[in-house]
Short mmCIF file of N, CA and C in Angstrom, two decimals:
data_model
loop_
_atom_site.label_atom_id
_atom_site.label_comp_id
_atom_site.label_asym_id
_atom_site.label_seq_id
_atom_site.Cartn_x
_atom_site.Cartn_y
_atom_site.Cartn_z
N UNK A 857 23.55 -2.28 -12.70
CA UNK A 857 22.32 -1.79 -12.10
C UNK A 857 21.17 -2.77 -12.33
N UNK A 858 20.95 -3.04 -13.66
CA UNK A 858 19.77 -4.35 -14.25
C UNK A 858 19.97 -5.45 -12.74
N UNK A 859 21.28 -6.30 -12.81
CA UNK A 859 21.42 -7.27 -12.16
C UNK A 859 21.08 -6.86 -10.84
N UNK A 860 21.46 -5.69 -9.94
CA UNK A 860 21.22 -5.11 -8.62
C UNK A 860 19.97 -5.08 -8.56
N UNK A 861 18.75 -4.80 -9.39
CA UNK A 861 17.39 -4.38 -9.24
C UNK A 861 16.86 -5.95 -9.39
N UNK A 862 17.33 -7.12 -10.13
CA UNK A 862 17.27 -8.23 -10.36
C UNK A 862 17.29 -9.08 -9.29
N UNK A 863 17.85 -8.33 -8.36
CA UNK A 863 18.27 -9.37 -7.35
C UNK A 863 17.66 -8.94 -6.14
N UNK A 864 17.09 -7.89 -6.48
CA UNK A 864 15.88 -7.15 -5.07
C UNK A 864 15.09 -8.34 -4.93
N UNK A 865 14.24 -9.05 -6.59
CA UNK A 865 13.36 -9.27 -6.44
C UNK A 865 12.03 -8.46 -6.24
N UNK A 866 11.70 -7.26 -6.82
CA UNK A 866 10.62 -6.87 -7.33
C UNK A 866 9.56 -6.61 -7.91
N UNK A 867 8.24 -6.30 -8.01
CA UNK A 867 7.62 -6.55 -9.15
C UNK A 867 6.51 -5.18 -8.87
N UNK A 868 6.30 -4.77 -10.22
CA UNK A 868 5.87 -3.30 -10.12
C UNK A 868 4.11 -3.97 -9.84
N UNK A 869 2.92 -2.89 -9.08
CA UNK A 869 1.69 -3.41 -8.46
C UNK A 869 0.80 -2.75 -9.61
N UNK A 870 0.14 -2.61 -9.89
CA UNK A 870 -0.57 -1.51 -10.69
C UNK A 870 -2.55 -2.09 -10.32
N UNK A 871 -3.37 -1.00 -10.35
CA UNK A 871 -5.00 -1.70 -10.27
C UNK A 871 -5.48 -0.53 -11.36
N UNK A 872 -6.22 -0.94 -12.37
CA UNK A 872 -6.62 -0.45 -13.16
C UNK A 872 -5.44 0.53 -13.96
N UNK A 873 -4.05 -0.16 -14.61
CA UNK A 873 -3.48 0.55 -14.95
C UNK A 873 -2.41 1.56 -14.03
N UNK A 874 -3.06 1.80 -12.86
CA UNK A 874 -2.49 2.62 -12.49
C UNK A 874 -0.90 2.39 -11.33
N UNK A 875 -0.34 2.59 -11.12
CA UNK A 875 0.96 2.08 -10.63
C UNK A 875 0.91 2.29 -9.36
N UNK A 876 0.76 1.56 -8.07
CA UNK A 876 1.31 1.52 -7.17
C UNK A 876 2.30 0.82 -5.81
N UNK A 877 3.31 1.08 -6.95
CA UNK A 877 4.76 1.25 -6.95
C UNK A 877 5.13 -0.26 -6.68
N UNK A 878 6.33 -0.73 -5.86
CA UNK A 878 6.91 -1.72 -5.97
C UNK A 878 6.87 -2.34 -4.48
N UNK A 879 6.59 -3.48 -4.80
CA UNK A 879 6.50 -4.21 -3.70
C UNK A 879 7.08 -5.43 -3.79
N UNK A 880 7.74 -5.78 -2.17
CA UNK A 880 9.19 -6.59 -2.30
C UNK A 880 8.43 -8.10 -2.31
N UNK A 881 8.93 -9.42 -2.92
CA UNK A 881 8.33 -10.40 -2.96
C UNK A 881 8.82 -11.01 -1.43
N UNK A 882 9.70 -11.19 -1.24
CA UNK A 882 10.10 -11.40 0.25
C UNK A 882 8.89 -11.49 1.60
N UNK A 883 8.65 -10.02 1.25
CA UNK A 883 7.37 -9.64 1.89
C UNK A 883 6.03 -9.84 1.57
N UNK A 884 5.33 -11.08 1.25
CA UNK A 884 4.36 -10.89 0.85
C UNK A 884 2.88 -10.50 1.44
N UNK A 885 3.47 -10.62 2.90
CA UNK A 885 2.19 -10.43 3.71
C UNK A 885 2.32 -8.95 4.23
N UNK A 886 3.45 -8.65 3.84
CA UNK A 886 3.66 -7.19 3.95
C UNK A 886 2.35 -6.11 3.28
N UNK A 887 1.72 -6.61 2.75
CA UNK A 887 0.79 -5.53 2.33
C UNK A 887 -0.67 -6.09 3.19
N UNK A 888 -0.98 -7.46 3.32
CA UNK A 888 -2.09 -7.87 3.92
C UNK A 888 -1.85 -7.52 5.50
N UNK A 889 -0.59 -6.85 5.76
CA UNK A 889 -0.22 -6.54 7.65
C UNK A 889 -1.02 -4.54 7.32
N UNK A 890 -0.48 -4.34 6.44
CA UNK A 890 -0.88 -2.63 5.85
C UNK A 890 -2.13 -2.75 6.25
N UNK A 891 -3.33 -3.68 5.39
CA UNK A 891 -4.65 -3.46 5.05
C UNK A 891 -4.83 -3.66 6.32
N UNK A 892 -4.16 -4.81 7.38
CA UNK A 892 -5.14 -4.79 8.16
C UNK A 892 -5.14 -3.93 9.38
N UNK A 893 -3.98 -3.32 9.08
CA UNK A 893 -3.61 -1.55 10.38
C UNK A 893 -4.63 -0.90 9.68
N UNK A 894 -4.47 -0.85 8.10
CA UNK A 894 -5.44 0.13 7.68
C UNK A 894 -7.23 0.13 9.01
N UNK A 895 -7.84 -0.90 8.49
CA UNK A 895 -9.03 -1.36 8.44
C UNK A 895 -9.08 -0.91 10.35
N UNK A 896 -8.33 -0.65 11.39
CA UNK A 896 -7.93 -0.60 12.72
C UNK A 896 -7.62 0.96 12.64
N UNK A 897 -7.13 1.70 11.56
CA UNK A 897 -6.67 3.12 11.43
C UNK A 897 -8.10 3.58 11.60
N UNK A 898 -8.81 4.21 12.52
CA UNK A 898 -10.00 4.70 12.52
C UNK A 898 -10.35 6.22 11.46
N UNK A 899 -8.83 7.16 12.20
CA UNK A 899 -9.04 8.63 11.42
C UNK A 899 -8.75 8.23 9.66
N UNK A 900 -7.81 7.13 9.17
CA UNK A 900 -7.85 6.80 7.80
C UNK A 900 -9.28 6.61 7.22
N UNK A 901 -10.04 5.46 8.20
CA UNK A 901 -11.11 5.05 7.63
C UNK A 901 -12.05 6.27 7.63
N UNK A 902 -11.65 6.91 8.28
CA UNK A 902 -12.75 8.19 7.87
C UNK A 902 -12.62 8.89 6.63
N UNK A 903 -11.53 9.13 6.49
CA UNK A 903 -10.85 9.88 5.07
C UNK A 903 -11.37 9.22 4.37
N UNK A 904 -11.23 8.66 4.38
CA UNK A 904 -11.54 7.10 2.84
C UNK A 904 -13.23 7.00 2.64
N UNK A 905 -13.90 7.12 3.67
CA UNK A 905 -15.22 7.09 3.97
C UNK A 905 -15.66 8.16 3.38
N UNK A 906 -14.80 9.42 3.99
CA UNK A 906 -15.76 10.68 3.33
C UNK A 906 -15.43 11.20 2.28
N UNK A 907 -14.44 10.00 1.54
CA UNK A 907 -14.41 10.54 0.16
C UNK A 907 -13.22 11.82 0.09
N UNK A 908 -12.60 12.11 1.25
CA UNK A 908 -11.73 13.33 1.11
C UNK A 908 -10.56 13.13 -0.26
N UNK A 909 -10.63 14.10 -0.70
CA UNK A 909 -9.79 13.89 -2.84
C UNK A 909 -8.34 13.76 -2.03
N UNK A 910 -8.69 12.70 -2.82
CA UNK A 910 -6.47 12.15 -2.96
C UNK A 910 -6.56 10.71 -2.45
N UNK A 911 -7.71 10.08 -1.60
CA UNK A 911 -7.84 9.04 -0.83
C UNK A 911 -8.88 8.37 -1.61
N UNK A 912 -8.32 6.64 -1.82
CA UNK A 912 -9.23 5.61 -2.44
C UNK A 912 -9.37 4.62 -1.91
N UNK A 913 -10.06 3.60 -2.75
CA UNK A 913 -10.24 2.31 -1.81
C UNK A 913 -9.42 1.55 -3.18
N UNK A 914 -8.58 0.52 -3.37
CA UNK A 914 -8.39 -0.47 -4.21
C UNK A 914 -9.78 -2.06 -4.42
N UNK A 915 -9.46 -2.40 -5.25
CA UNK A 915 -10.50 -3.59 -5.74
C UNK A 915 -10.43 -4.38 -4.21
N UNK A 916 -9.19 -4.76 -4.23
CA UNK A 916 -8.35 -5.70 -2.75
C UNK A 916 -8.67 -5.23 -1.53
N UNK A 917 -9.45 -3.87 -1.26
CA UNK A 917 -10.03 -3.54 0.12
C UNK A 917 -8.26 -2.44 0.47
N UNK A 918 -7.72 -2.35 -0.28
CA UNK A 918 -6.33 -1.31 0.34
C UNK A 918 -6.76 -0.23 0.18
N UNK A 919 -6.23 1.06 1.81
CA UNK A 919 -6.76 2.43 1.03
C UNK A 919 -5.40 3.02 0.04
N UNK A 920 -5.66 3.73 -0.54
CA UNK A 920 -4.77 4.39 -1.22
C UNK A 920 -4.95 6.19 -1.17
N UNK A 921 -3.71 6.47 -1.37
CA UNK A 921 -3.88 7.71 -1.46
C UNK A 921 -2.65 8.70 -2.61
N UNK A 922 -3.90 9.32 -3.46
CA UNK A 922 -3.27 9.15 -4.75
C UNK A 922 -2.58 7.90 -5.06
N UNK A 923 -3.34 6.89 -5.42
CA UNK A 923 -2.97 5.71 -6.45
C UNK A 923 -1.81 5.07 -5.11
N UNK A 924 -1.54 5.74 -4.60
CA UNK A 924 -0.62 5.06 -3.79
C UNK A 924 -0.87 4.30 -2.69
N UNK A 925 -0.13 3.19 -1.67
CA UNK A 925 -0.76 2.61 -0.40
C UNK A 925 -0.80 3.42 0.62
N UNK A 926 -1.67 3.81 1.27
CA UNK A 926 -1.53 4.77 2.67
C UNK A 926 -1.13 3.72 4.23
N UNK A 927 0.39 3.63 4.05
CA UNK A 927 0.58 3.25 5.50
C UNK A 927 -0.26 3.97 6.80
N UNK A 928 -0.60 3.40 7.86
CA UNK A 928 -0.96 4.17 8.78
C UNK A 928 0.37 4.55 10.03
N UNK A 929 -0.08 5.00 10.33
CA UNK A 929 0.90 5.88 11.45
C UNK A 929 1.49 4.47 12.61
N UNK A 930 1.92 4.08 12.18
CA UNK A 930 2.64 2.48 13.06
C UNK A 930 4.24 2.39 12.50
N UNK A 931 5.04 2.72 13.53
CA UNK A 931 6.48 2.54 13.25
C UNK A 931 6.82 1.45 12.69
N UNK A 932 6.55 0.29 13.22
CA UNK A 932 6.89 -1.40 12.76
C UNK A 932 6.75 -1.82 10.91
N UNK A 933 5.50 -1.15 10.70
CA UNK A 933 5.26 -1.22 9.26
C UNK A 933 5.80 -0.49 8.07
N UNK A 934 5.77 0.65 8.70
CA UNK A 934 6.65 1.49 8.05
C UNK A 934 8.31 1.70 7.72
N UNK A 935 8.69 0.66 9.17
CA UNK A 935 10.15 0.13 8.71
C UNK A 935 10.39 -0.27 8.04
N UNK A 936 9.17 -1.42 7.45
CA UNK A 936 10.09 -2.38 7.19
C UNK A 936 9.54 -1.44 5.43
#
């Protein structure tokens, strides 16, 4: 199992301690393609705007929700 998770190539994300979750090195623009659907997600940016509880902003401009990344509603990104 060690060697199988070894060979993903993973590395756990965390901002202020807090963990959100694992992201593949492969992909590295994989999260800068997220932010920038995010920043285009209009009804997200509202959430995030009005402060609705469970939804944040990261240091890096990512929204999150609960500590986590909030994909937006786009099939392509979410595939992968």
């Amino acid at each position: 199992l060690v060697a199988t998770l070894s060979s993903l190539r993973l590395c756990a994300m965390s901002i202020n301690g807090k963990s959100l979750g694992l992201e593949a090195l492969d992909q590295p623009d994989l999260l800068w393609r997220i932010r920038e659907a995010q920043q285009k997600d209009e009804k997200l940016r509202k959430l995030v705007d009005k402060g609705v509880v469970g939804y944040s902003t990261a240091a890096n401009g990512t929204y999150l929700f609960r500590n986590r990344v909030s994909v937006p509603d786009n099939k392509d990104l979410k595939d992968e």
